[in-house]
Short mmCIF file of C-alpha atoms in Angstrom, two decimals:
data_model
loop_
_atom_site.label_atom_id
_atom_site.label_comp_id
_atom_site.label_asym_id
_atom_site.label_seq_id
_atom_site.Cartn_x
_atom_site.Cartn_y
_atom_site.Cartn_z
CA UNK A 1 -1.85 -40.41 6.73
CA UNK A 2 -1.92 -36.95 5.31
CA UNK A 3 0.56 -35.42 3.53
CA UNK A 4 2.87 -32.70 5.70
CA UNK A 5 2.32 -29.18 4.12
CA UNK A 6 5.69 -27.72 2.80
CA UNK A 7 5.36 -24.08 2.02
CA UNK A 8 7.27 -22.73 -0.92
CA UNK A 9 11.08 -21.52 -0.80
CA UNK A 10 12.13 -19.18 -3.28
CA UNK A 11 8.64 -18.02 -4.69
CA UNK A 12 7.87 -13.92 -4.62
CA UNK A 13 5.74 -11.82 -6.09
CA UNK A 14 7.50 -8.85 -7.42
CA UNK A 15 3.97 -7.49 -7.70
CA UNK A 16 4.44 -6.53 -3.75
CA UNK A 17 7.43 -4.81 -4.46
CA UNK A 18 6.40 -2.84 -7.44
CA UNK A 19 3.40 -2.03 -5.51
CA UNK A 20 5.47 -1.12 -1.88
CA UNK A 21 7.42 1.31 -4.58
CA UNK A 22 4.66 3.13 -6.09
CA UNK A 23 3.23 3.64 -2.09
CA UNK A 24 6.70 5.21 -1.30
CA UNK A 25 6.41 7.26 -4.23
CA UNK A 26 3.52 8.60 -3.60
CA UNK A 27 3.68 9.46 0.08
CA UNK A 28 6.77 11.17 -0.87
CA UNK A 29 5.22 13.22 -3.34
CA UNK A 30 2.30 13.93 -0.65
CA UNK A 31 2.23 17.61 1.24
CA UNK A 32 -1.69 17.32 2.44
CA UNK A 33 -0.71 14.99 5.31
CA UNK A 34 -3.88 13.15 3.73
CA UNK A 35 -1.58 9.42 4.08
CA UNK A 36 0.33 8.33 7.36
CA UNK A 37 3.82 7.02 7.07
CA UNK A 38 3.41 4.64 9.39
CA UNK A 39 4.54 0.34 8.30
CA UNK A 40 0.58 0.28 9.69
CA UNK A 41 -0.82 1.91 6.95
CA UNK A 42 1.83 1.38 4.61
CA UNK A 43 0.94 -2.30 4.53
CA UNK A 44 -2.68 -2.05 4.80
CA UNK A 45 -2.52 0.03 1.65
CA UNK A 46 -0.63 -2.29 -0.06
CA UNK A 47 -2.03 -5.22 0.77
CA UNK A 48 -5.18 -3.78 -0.33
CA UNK A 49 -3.80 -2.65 -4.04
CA UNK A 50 -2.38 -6.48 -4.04
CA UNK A 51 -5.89 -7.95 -3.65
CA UNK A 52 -6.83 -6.09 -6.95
CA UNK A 53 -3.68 -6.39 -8.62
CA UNK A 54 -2.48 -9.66 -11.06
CA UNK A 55 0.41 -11.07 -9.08
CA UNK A 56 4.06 -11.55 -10.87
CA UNK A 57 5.95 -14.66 -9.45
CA UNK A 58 9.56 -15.27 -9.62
CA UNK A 59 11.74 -18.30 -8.45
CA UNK A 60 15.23 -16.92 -8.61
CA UNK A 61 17.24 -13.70 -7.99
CA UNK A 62 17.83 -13.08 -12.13
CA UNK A 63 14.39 -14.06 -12.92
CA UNK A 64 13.26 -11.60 -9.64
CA UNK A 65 15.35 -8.95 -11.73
CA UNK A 66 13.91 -9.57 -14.61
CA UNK A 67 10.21 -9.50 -13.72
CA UNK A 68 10.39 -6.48 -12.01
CA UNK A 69 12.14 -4.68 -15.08
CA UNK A 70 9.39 -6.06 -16.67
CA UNK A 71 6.63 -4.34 -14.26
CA UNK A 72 8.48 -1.24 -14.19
CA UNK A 73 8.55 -0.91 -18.17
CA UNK A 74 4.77 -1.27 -18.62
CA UNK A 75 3.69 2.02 -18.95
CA UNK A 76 -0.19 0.46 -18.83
CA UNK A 77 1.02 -1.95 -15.93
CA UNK A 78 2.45 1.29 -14.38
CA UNK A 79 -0.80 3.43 -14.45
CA UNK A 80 -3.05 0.47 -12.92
CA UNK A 81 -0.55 -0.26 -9.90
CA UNK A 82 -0.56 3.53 -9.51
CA UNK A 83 -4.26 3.66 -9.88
CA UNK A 84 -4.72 0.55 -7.54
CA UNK A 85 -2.89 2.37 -4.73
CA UNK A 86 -4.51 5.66 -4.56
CA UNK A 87 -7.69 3.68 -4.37
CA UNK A 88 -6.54 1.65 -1.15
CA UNK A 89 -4.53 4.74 -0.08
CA UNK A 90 -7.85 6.80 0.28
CA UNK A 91 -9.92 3.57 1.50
CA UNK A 92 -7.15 2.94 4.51
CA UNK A 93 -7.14 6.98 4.97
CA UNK A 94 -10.40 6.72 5.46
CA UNK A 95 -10.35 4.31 8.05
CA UNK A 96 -6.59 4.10 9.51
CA UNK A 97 -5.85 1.67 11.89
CA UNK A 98 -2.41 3.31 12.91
CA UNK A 99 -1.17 2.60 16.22
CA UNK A 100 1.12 6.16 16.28
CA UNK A 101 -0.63 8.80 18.62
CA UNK A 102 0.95 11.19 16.30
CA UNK A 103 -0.38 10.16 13.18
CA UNK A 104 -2.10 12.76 11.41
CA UNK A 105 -4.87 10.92 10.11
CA UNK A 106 -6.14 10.33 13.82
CA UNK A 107 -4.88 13.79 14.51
CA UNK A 108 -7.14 15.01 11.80
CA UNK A 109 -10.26 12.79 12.61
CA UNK A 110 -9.73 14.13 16.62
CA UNK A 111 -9.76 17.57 15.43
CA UNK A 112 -12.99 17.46 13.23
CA UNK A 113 -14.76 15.43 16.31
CA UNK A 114 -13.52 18.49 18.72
CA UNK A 115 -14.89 20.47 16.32
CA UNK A 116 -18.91 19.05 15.64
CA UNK A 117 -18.68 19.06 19.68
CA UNK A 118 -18.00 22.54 19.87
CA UNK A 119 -20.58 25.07 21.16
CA UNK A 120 -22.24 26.75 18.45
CA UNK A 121 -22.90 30.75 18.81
CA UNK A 122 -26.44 30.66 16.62
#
């Protein structure tokens, strides 16, 4: 008889959270509407940036605390979770999959197809 799978309690990756911070940072430092706000793209961005990214693993709340510290003081650590995210930020932009008819990535995309459809005076 095979053994039941259990899946883990009290395992995260603080990775995920040091990488949802630095996509909040940076769409709040964004004016070019070139990024949607959206959970949508949010967590296709990050999720992305994870793939590429060295996960951190805690088991408790102090050692949670601690790991993250940790992540956040690594000025190196810092710069490749930053660089990680730009790179899935533009790759998601790119293609968004955002299910807001307000977004203004699809906004954007609409407009430039209006415009290659529109009548040409030459």
């Amino acid at each position: 008889m095979a053994e039941e799978y259990k899946p883990l309690k009290g395992l995260e990756n603080q990775m995920e959270r040091a990488v949802l911070e630095m996509v909040n940072d940076i769409l709040l430092m964004e004016s070019q509407q070139r990024y949607c706000f959206c959970e949508k793209f949010c967590n296709d961005a990050a999720a992305l940036a994870l793939n590429n990214l060295k996960p951190r693993y805690a088991t408790s709340f102090q050692g949670s605390l601690l790991t993250l510290e940790a992540i956040q003081a690594d000025q190196e650590l810092q710069r490749l979770i930053r660089l990680e995210v730009v790179k899935a930020m533009e790759k998601v932009a790119a293609n968004p999959r955002c299910p807001e008819p307000e977004c203004p990535l699809l906004l954007r995309d609409a407009e430039a197809i209006e415009l290659e459809l529109a009548p040409s005076d030459s």
